[in-house]
Short mmCIF file of C-alpha atoms (C1' of nucleotides) in Angstrom, two decimals:
data_model
loop_
_atom_site.label_atom_id
_atom_site.label_comp_id
_atom_site.label_asym_id
_atom_site.label_seq_id
_atom_site.Cartn_x
_atom_site.Cartn_y
_atom_site.Cartn_z
CA MET A 60 65.28 208.54 -1.12
CA ALA A 61 68.75 207.21 -1.69
CA ASN A 62 68.66 203.75 -0.19
CA ARG A 63 65.19 202.83 -1.36
CA SER A 64 64.43 201.22 -4.67
CA ASP A 65 61.40 202.29 -6.64
CA THR A 66 57.94 201.10 -5.74
CA LYS A 67 57.58 198.72 -8.66
CA THR A 68 60.77 196.87 -7.76
CA ARG A 69 59.93 196.81 -4.07
CA ILE A 70 56.63 195.15 -4.89
CA LEU A 71 58.28 192.57 -7.17
CA ASP A 72 60.93 191.77 -4.57
CA ALA A 73 58.46 191.32 -1.74
CA ALA A 74 56.01 189.41 -3.93
CA GLU A 75 58.49 186.88 -5.29
CA LYS A 76 59.69 186.00 -1.81
CA LEU A 77 56.18 185.53 -0.45
CA PHE A 78 54.89 183.70 -3.52
CA ALA A 79 57.82 181.26 -3.37
CA GLU A 80 57.35 180.60 0.34
CA ARG A 81 53.56 180.41 0.60
CA GLY A 82 52.17 180.02 -2.90
CA PHE A 83 50.19 182.46 -4.97
CA SER A 84 46.67 182.12 -3.66
CA GLU A 85 47.84 182.07 -0.05
CA THR A 86 49.60 185.41 -0.50
CA SER A 87 47.38 188.48 -0.37
CA LEU A 88 48.17 191.83 -1.92
CA ARG A 89 47.91 193.33 1.54
CA LEU A 90 50.65 191.08 2.81
CA ILE A 91 52.86 191.95 -0.14
CA THR A 92 52.42 195.70 0.17
CA SER A 93 52.98 195.69 3.90
CA LYS A 94 56.25 193.73 3.55
CA ALA A 95 57.27 196.01 0.69
CA GLU A 96 56.28 199.05 2.76
CA VAL A 97 54.28 200.53 -0.09
CA ASN A 98 50.64 201.44 -0.44
CA LEU A 99 48.10 198.76 -1.25
CA ALA A 100 46.73 200.66 -4.22
CA SER A 101 50.15 200.82 -5.88
CA VAL A 102 49.92 197.18 -6.96
CA ASN A 103 46.97 197.87 -9.14
CA TYR A 104 48.50 201.09 -10.35
CA HIS A 105 51.73 199.41 -11.46
CA PHE A 106 50.53 195.96 -12.47
CA GLY A 107 46.79 196.19 -13.04
CA SER A 108 45.88 193.02 -11.19
CA LYS A 109 47.26 190.26 -9.02
CA LYS A 110 47.39 187.88 -11.96
CA GLU A 111 49.61 190.25 -13.90
CA LEU A 112 51.83 190.78 -10.88
CA ILE A 113 52.33 187.02 -10.72
CA ARG A 114 53.30 186.93 -14.38
CA ALA A 115 55.68 189.88 -13.94
CA VAL A 116 57.39 188.10 -11.05
CA LEU A 117 57.92 184.99 -13.14
CA ALA A 118 58.93 186.90 -16.26
CA ARG A 119 61.73 188.68 -14.41
CA TYR A 120 63.38 185.29 -13.90
CA LEU A 121 62.36 183.55 -17.10
CA ASP A 122 63.69 186.39 -19.27
CA VAL A 123 67.13 185.81 -17.78
CA PHE A 124 67.09 182.06 -17.36
CA MET A 125 65.58 180.86 -20.62
CA PRO A 126 68.09 182.45 -23.03
CA ALA A 127 70.99 181.45 -20.79
CA ALA A 128 69.79 177.86 -20.60
CA ALA A 129 69.23 177.73 -24.36
CA ASN A 130 72.73 179.03 -25.04
CA ALA A 131 74.24 176.50 -22.70
CA ILE A 132 72.43 173.63 -24.37
CA VAL A 133 73.37 174.75 -27.85
CA ALA A 134 76.99 175.07 -26.73
CA VAL A 135 77.23 171.65 -25.16
CA ARG A 136 75.71 170.01 -28.22
CA GLN A 137 78.13 171.78 -30.54
CA GLU A 138 81.02 170.44 -28.52
CA ASN A 139 79.57 166.96 -28.40
CA ALA A 140 76.73 165.97 -30.71
CA ASP A 141 76.10 162.83 -28.67
CA ALA A 142 75.94 164.50 -25.30
CA SER A 143 74.44 162.18 -22.68
CA LEU A 144 71.18 162.85 -20.94
CA ASP A 145 73.07 163.53 -17.76
CA ALA A 146 75.17 166.08 -19.62
CA ILE A 147 72.07 167.81 -20.98
CA PHE A 148 70.51 168.10 -17.55
CA SER A 149 73.80 169.15 -15.98
CA THR A 150 74.08 171.94 -18.51
CA LEU A 151 71.21 173.67 -16.75
CA VAL A 152 73.00 173.82 -13.41
CA ALA A 153 75.18 176.85 -14.23
CA PRO A 154 72.33 179.02 -15.58
CA LEU A 155 70.30 178.08 -12.53
CA LEU A 156 73.04 178.97 -10.07
CA ASP A 157 73.73 182.23 -11.90
CA LEU A 158 70.34 183.41 -10.71
CA ASN A 159 71.92 183.82 -7.28
CA GLN A 160 73.87 186.73 -8.71
CA LEU A 161 70.68 188.29 -9.98
CA ARG A 162 69.20 188.32 -6.48
CA ALA A 163 69.91 186.74 -3.12
CA GLU A 164 68.44 183.21 -3.03
CA GLY A 165 67.62 183.65 -6.70
CA THR A 166 67.98 179.99 -7.64
CA THR A 167 65.76 178.69 -4.89
CA THR A 168 63.18 181.40 -5.40
CA PHE A 169 62.98 180.81 -9.14
CA LEU A 170 62.59 177.07 -8.84
CA GLN A 171 60.00 177.37 -6.14
CA LEU A 172 58.05 179.91 -8.17
CA LEU A 173 58.18 177.62 -11.16
CA GLY A 174 56.94 174.78 -9.00
CA ARG A 175 54.09 176.81 -7.59
CA GLY A 176 53.28 178.07 -11.06
CA TYR A 177 52.79 174.65 -12.52
CA ILE A 178 51.01 173.23 -9.53
CA GLU A 179 48.70 175.99 -8.44
CA SER A 180 47.43 177.98 -11.33
CA GLN A 181 44.36 176.75 -13.12
CA GLY A 182 46.19 176.98 -16.39
CA HIS A 183 47.00 180.63 -16.85
CA LEU A 184 50.64 180.28 -15.84
CA ARG A 185 51.19 177.12 -17.86
CA TRP A 186 49.74 178.99 -20.79
CA PHE A 187 51.89 182.04 -20.11
CA ILE A 188 55.07 179.97 -19.95
CA THR A 189 54.41 177.80 -22.98
CA THR A 190 53.35 180.69 -25.22
CA HIS A 191 56.08 183.13 -24.17
CA TYR A 192 58.94 180.70 -23.82
CA GLY A 193 57.84 177.92 -26.13
CA GLU A 194 60.87 177.99 -28.43
CA TYR A 195 63.23 177.54 -25.50
CA LEU A 196 61.17 174.66 -24.18
CA GLY A 197 61.16 173.07 -27.62
CA LEU A 198 64.91 173.32 -27.85
CA PHE A 199 65.27 171.60 -24.52
CA VAL A 200 62.79 168.85 -25.36
CA ASN A 201 64.63 168.17 -28.61
CA ALA A 202 67.98 167.92 -26.89
CA VAL A 203 66.59 165.42 -24.41
CA ALA A 204 64.79 163.41 -27.08
CA GLU A 205 67.93 163.10 -29.19
CA SER A 206 69.95 162.01 -26.18
CA ALA A 207 67.53 159.15 -25.60
CA PRO A 208 66.60 158.09 -29.14
CA HIS A 209 65.32 154.69 -28.00
CA ILE A 210 62.33 156.37 -26.31
CA PRO A 211 59.39 157.00 -28.68
CA PRO A 212 57.86 160.51 -28.64
CA ALA A 213 54.65 159.62 -26.83
CA GLU A 214 56.58 157.89 -24.07
CA MET A 215 58.98 160.80 -23.89
CA PHE A 216 56.04 163.15 -23.42
CA TRP A 217 55.07 161.27 -20.29
CA ARG A 218 58.58 160.97 -18.94
CA LEU A 219 59.29 164.66 -19.35
CA HIS A 220 56.16 165.42 -17.38
CA PHE A 221 57.21 162.95 -14.71
CA THR A 222 60.48 164.87 -14.65
CA LEU A 223 58.71 168.19 -14.41
CA GLY A 224 56.76 166.80 -11.47
CA THR A 225 59.85 165.60 -9.70
CA VAL A 226 61.61 168.92 -10.06
CA VAL A 227 58.64 171.09 -9.28
CA PHE A 228 57.60 169.20 -6.18
CA THR A 229 61.13 168.87 -4.89
CA MET A 230 61.77 172.56 -5.31
CA ALA A 231 58.47 173.62 -3.79
CA SER A 232 59.33 171.45 -0.77
CA ALA A 233 63.08 172.07 -0.82
CA ASP A 234 63.17 174.06 2.41
CA ALA A 235 61.25 171.45 4.36
CA LEU A 236 63.27 168.58 2.89
CA THR A 237 66.70 170.08 3.62
CA GLU A 238 65.57 170.73 7.20
CA ILE A 239 64.49 167.11 7.64
CA ALA A 240 67.69 165.80 6.04
CA GLU A 241 69.69 167.96 8.41
CA ALA A 242 67.77 166.77 11.48
CA ASP A 243 67.63 163.08 10.56
CA PHE A 244 70.94 162.51 8.81
CA GLY A 245 73.11 165.48 9.80
CA GLU A 246 73.36 166.36 6.12
CA HIS A 247 73.94 169.93 5.08
CA ASN A 248 72.47 170.64 1.65
CA ASP A 249 72.26 173.87 -0.26
CA ILE A 250 70.19 174.24 -3.41
CA GLU A 251 73.09 173.15 -5.63
CA ALA A 252 73.47 169.93 -3.69
CA VAL A 253 69.79 169.17 -4.15
CA ILE A 254 69.98 169.89 -7.87
CA ARG A 255 72.98 167.58 -8.21
CA LYS A 256 71.16 164.83 -6.35
CA VAL A 257 68.10 164.97 -8.55
CA ILE A 258 69.87 164.87 -11.91
CA PRO A 259 70.92 161.19 -11.85
CA TYR A 260 67.43 160.28 -10.69
CA LEU A 261 65.88 162.11 -13.62
CA SER A 262 68.28 160.80 -16.25
CA ALA A 263 67.79 157.25 -15.12
CA GLY A 264 64.02 157.56 -15.26
CA VAL A 265 63.88 159.29 -18.60
CA SER A 266 66.18 156.83 -20.33
CA VAL A 267 65.10 153.52 -18.80
CA PRO A 268 64.21 151.03 -21.58
CA LEU A 269 60.52 150.36 -22.13
CA THR A 270 59.28 147.40 -20.11
CA LYS A 271 58.28 145.42 -23.15
CA ASP A 272 61.85 145.75 -24.44
CA VAL A 273 63.25 144.05 -21.37
CA ILE A 274 63.40 140.27 -21.70
CA MET B 164 13.89 159.34 1.00
CA ALA B 165 14.80 156.08 -0.64
CA ASN B 166 17.20 157.09 -3.34
CA ARG B 167 19.10 159.69 -1.35
CA SER B 168 22.09 158.93 0.86
CA ASP B 169 22.46 160.69 4.16
CA THR B 170 23.72 164.25 4.38
CA LYS B 171 27.16 163.38 5.73
CA THR B 172 27.86 161.01 2.86
CA ARG B 173 26.48 163.42 0.29
CA ILE B 174 28.87 166.08 1.57
CA LEU B 175 31.84 163.71 1.49
CA ASP B 176 31.00 162.54 -2.03
CA ALA B 177 30.64 166.05 -3.42
CA ALA B 178 33.67 167.33 -1.54
CA GLU B 179 36.09 164.62 -2.67
CA LYS B 180 35.17 165.17 -6.29
CA LEU B 181 35.60 168.93 -6.11
CA PHE B 182 38.74 168.80 -3.99
CA ALA B 183 40.36 166.36 -6.43
CA GLU B 184 39.45 168.49 -9.45
CA ARG B 185 40.13 171.99 -8.13
CA GLY B 186 42.20 171.68 -5.01
CA PHE B 187 41.25 172.40 -1.43
CA SER B 188 41.58 176.15 -1.14
CA GLU B 189 39.89 176.73 -4.49
CA THR B 190 36.83 174.80 -3.36
CA SER B 191 34.41 176.68 -1.13
CA LEU B 192 31.95 175.10 1.26
CA ARG B 193 29.21 176.84 -0.68
CA LEU B 194 30.22 175.03 -3.85
CA ILE B 195 30.31 171.70 -2.03
CA THR B 196 26.93 172.09 -0.39
CA SER B 197 25.26 173.27 -3.57
CA LYS B 198 26.59 170.28 -5.55
CA ALA B 199 25.61 167.99 -2.70
CA GLU B 200 22.19 169.65 -2.50
CA VAL B 201 22.40 170.09 1.24
CA ASN B 202 22.39 173.13 3.44
CA LEU B 203 25.54 175.16 3.92
CA ALA B 204 25.36 174.94 7.70
CA SER B 205 25.34 171.15 7.64
CA VAL B 206 29.06 171.02 6.92
CA ASN B 207 29.88 172.61 10.20
CA TYR B 208 27.27 170.55 11.98
CA HIS B 209 28.71 167.26 10.71
CA PHE B 210 32.40 168.05 10.44
CA GLY B 211 33.08 171.12 12.56
CA SER B 212 35.25 172.93 10.02
CA LYS B 213 36.54 172.79 6.50
CA LYS B 214 39.91 171.44 7.70
CA GLU B 215 38.23 168.49 9.35
CA LEU B 216 36.11 167.85 6.29
CA ILE B 217 39.31 167.65 4.25
CA ARG B 218 40.77 165.15 6.68
CA ALA B 219 37.57 163.09 6.66
CA VAL B 220 37.62 162.95 2.88
CA LEU B 221 41.19 161.68 2.87
CA ALA B 222 40.66 159.29 5.76
CA ARG B 223 37.81 157.54 3.93
CA TYR B 224 40.34 156.45 1.29
CA LEU B 225 43.42 155.99 3.44
CA ASP B 226 41.61 153.69 5.87
CA VAL B 227 40.90 151.35 2.98
CA PHE B 228 44.07 151.75 0.97
CA MET B 229 46.79 151.68 3.60
CA PRO B 230 45.99 148.29 5.16
CA ALA B 231 45.41 146.76 1.72
CA ALA B 232 48.74 148.08 0.45
CA ALA B 233 50.54 146.88 3.56
CA ASN B 234 49.09 143.40 3.21
CA ALA B 235 50.08 143.24 -0.43
CA ILE B 236 53.66 144.23 0.35
CA VAL B 237 53.97 141.76 3.20
CA ALA B 238 52.60 139.03 0.93
CA VAL B 239 54.95 139.69 -1.97
CA ARG B 240 57.95 139.73 0.33
CA GLN B 241 56.95 136.46 1.92
CA GLU B 242 56.79 134.86 -1.50
CA ASN B 243 60.09 136.34 -2.56
CA ALA B 244 62.43 137.89 0.01
CA ASP B 245 64.46 139.51 -2.76
CA ALA B 246 61.55 141.15 -4.58
CA SER B 247 62.76 143.76 -7.03
CA LEU B 248 61.99 147.44 -6.71
CA ASP B 249 59.72 147.15 -9.69
CA ALA B 250 57.89 144.32 -7.97
CA ILE B 251 57.45 146.38 -4.80
CA PHE B 252 56.00 149.33 -6.69
CA SER B 253 53.84 147.05 -8.83
CA THR B 254 52.39 145.53 -5.70
CA LEU B 255 50.58 148.79 -5.08
CA VAL B 256 48.72 148.70 -8.37
CA ALA B 257 46.04 146.24 -7.28
CA PRO B 258 45.15 148.05 -4.02
CA LEU B 259 45.01 151.29 -5.99
CA LEU B 260 42.71 149.92 -8.68
CA ASP B 261 40.48 148.29 -6.05
CA LEU B 262 39.48 151.81 -5.01
CA ASN B 263 37.40 151.92 -8.18
CA GLN B 264 35.10 149.39 -6.55
CA LEU B 265 34.76 151.58 -3.49
CA ARG B 266 33.50 154.48 -5.60
CA ALA B 267 33.37 155.46 -9.24
CA GLU B 268 36.69 157.01 -10.31
CA GLY B 269 38.01 156.03 -6.88
CA THR B 270 41.61 155.47 -7.96
CA THR B 271 41.96 158.76 -9.78
CA THR B 272 40.21 160.67 -7.05
CA PHE B 273 42.35 159.19 -4.31
CA LEU B 274 45.63 159.86 -6.08
CA GLN B 275 44.64 163.38 -6.96
CA LEU B 276 43.57 164.07 -3.39
CA LEU B 277 46.86 162.70 -2.15
CA GLY B 278 48.68 164.94 -4.58
CA ARG B 279 46.73 168.01 -3.59
CA GLY B 280 47.22 167.13 0.06
CA TYR B 281 50.96 167.06 -0.16
CA ILE B 282 51.25 170.06 -2.39
CA GLU B 283 48.75 172.50 -1.00
CA SER B 284 48.42 172.20 2.70
CA GLN B 285 50.79 174.17 4.82
CA GLY B 286 51.70 171.05 6.72
CA HIS B 287 48.50 169.98 8.41
CA LEU B 288 47.78 167.19 5.93
CA ARG B 289 51.35 165.93 5.84
CA TRP B 290 51.17 165.82 9.61
CA PHE B 291 47.80 164.05 9.53
CA ILE B 292 49.05 161.40 7.14
CA THR B 293 52.38 160.71 8.80
CA THR B 294 50.94 160.50 12.32
CA HIS B 295 47.87 158.43 11.46
CA TYR B 296 49.40 156.14 8.86
CA GLY B 297 53.05 156.22 9.89
CA GLU B 298 53.44 152.48 10.42
CA TYR B 299 52.20 151.74 6.92
CA LEU B 300 54.55 154.29 5.44
CA GLY B 301 57.45 152.83 7.44
CA LEU B 302 56.67 149.36 6.14
CA PHE B 303 56.73 150.64 2.59
CA VAL B 304 59.97 152.59 3.05
CA ASN B 305 61.62 149.50 4.53
CA ALA B 306 60.54 147.33 1.63
CA VAL B 307 61.96 149.80 -0.87
CA ALA B 308 65.19 150.28 1.07
CA GLU B 309 65.81 146.56 1.27
CA SER B 310 65.17 146.16 -2.45
CA ALA B 311 67.90 148.71 -3.18
CA PRO B 312 70.49 147.99 -0.49
CA HIS B 313 73.23 149.83 -2.38
CA ILE B 314 71.53 153.16 -1.68
CA PRO B 315 72.49 154.67 1.70
CA PRO B 316 69.61 155.87 3.92
CA ALA B 317 70.18 159.61 3.46
CA GLU B 318 70.20 159.24 -0.31
CA MET B 319 67.14 157.02 -0.13
CA PHE B 320 65.35 159.74 1.81
CA TRP B 321 65.87 162.12 -1.09
CA ARG B 322 64.95 159.64 -3.76
CA LEU B 323 61.72 158.64 -2.06
CA HIS B 324 60.75 162.28 -1.92
CA PHE B 325 61.63 162.68 -5.58
CA THR B 326 59.33 159.72 -6.15
CA LEU B 327 56.58 161.25 -4.08
CA GLY B 328 56.90 164.39 -6.17
CA THR B 329 56.68 162.50 -9.42
CA VAL B 330 53.58 160.60 -8.38
CA VAL B 331 51.84 163.50 -6.74
CA PHE B 332 52.37 165.93 -9.58
CA THR B 333 51.50 163.39 -12.23
CA MET B 334 48.31 162.45 -10.49
CA ALA B 335 47.26 166.02 -9.80
CA SER B 336 47.76 166.74 -13.51
CA ALA B 337 46.60 163.36 -14.78
CA ASP B 338 43.44 164.64 -16.45
CA ALA B 339 45.26 167.38 -18.35
CA LEU B 340 48.09 165.05 -19.36
CA THR B 341 45.85 162.27 -20.69
CA GLU B 342 43.96 164.86 -22.71
CA ILE B 343 47.16 166.20 -24.26
CA ALA B 344 48.47 162.70 -24.96
CA GLU B 345 45.20 161.90 -26.68
CA ALA B 346 45.28 165.05 -28.82
CA ASP B 347 48.98 164.95 -29.70
CA PHE B 348 49.67 161.23 -30.01
CA GLY B 349 46.25 159.61 -30.34
CA GLU B 350 46.98 157.67 -27.18
CA HIS B 351 44.13 156.50 -25.00
CA ASN B 352 45.22 156.20 -21.36
CA ASP B 353 43.20 155.36 -18.30
CA ILE B 354 44.56 155.76 -14.81
CA GLU B 355 45.98 152.22 -14.79
CA ALA B 356 47.96 152.93 -17.95
CA VAL B 357 49.45 156.02 -16.36
CA ILE B 358 50.36 154.12 -13.21
CA ARG B 359 52.05 151.41 -15.26
CA LYS B 360 54.02 154.01 -17.19
CA VAL B 361 55.35 155.73 -14.10
CA ILE B 362 56.56 152.63 -12.28
CA PRO B 363 59.64 151.88 -14.44
CA TYR B 364 60.56 155.56 -14.28
CA LEU B 365 60.43 155.52 -10.49
CA SER B 366 62.29 152.25 -10.04
CA ALA B 367 65.06 153.38 -12.35
CA GLY B 368 65.50 156.66 -10.50
CA VAL B 369 65.39 155.17 -7.04
CA SER B 370 67.91 152.44 -7.79
CA VAL B 371 70.39 154.26 -10.04
CA PRO B 372 73.94 153.91 -8.62
CA LEU B 373 75.40 156.98 -6.93
CA THR B 374 77.38 159.11 -9.37
CA LYS B 375 80.61 158.68 -7.48
CA ASP B 376 80.21 154.91 -7.77
CA VAL B 377 80.18 155.12 -11.56
CA ILE B 378 83.63 154.92 -13.07
"C1'" DG C 275 19.19 167.38 12.07
"C1'" DT C 276 18.03 171.03 9.08
"C1'" DC C 277 16.97 175.51 7.95
"C1'" DT C 278 17.32 181.04 7.54
"C1'" DA C 279 19.71 184.77 8.64
"C1'" DT C 280 23.71 186.84 9.87
"C1'" DA C 281 28.19 187.66 12.14
"C1'" DT C 282 32.87 188.20 10.96
"C1'" DA C 283 36.88 188.21 8.24
"C1'" DT C 284 39.43 188.87 4.28
"C1'" DA C 285 40.02 189.18 -0.42
"C1'" DG C 286 40.89 192.11 -4.97
"C1'" DA C 287 39.92 196.30 -6.99
"C1'" DT C 288 38.85 201.39 -7.57
"C1'" DA C 289 37.39 206.44 -6.89
"C1'" DG C 290 39.00 210.58 -6.02
"C1'" DA C 291 41.88 213.90 -3.13
"C1'" DC C 292 46.53 215.37 -2.98
"C1'" DG D 76 52.68 208.43 -8.38
"C1'" DT D 77 50.84 207.93 -3.89
"C1'" DC D 78 47.55 208.17 -0.47
"C1'" DT D 79 42.81 207.31 2.24
"C1'" DA D 80 38.60 205.52 2.08
"C1'" DT D 81 35.53 202.47 0.33
"C1'" DC D 82 33.11 199.25 -2.90
"C1'" DT D 83 32.08 194.62 -3.91
"C1'" DA D 84 32.59 189.96 -3.65
"C1'" DT D 85 33.28 185.89 -1.30
"C1'" DA D 86 34.89 183.18 2.40
"C1'" DT D 87 34.15 180.38 6.97
"C1'" DA D 88 31.54 179.97 10.76
"C1'" DT D 89 27.57 180.36 14.02
"C1'" DA D 90 23.08 181.72 16.48
"C1'" DG D 91 18.76 180.50 16.99
"C1'" DA D 92 14.04 179.14 15.04
"C1'" DC D 93 11.83 175.02 13.66
#
DNA sequence: GTCTATATATAGATAGAC
DNA sequence: GTCTATCTATATATAGAC
């Protein structure tokens, strides 16, 4: 079978596409295996359960993205110890776009999966991400915190979650939003354009002075 | 049956609580009817289907909130034609908190439902909201646009959706986030505190100058 | 309007032959 | 490793007695 990848990969490829488009709980194993043209029982043979398939799909991206993002952040801060918030966020653009070389539509798929993962799961994906990739997340949080030293930690906690929400929701709805923008404003946006639009929004929100500081 | 509201209301009350906590597709009619202590078949008798029950739950809040929010915005703009973005967003706080008088935990429940509605549904709730409450939404969009006249319409479209994402995600996760903030920072936040934290973040993001305008 | 009983569909998971 | 067949659970929805 020359032109046919192995069953495990076929399942992962079909699953990630469907999960990104429709969400996890709206995607049945039957739908995945029929798109992948493999037998239904092979999912449980290769992955054990649907939950573990979901984690495997996410891990395939996170294992590539997280180290790349961490390296990029370390590099930019070595060059410039006072890198701006905008610079920190912008550092993530290249690692994100590199995912397109991993797989077609890799960037969009990854961000949508991440969005779905944080929104949908009743905790098991949040837990999976924070325990398996916690050091990378910590590195990122530190970089942001030090770029906005006037924001106290508790406030920063909230603002980073606001940021997570913005990104996650935008990416989960990215397809719909680009379609509307095209229809209503004649704008043509790919995923990079959307990412570049959201960065100034995020930086401004994260670094805005506390209300009580404003006179 | 003195101390027992009618079946329809009992279903709505149980459903809104469960939908807000767990999401729509993770909440079965069986769970709703058992919490409401009514018969399973009564849902279909009173509402026809689960989809229509979901819409009824949302409508009960939107019919109260939307006119109140619209009035508040009209009022603040009559007082001050150049109301700031922060003032526009802050105008919504009172109508939101008034929902607590409608029902216990009304504000939280409403915002979480709204979040779930935009995130989960494959379009039917977005459609329901925009067609039934479109004029109110338009009024709000206009008020924001005129408070940030330096932002062109296409960009404003994106930023308002970023804002929607921030709010919706934050509110859907509000319970988890307040718990973490309590454990990690000893902070005690009710829903009003969270709303007041998010407003400066949103205003800053929506009104930040376009990158190309910055020299 | 409310109930029991059930129709119907679809899900995840597994046993056992090949 | 891959298949067919099936188990088991759970879902929405409805028919029909009361």
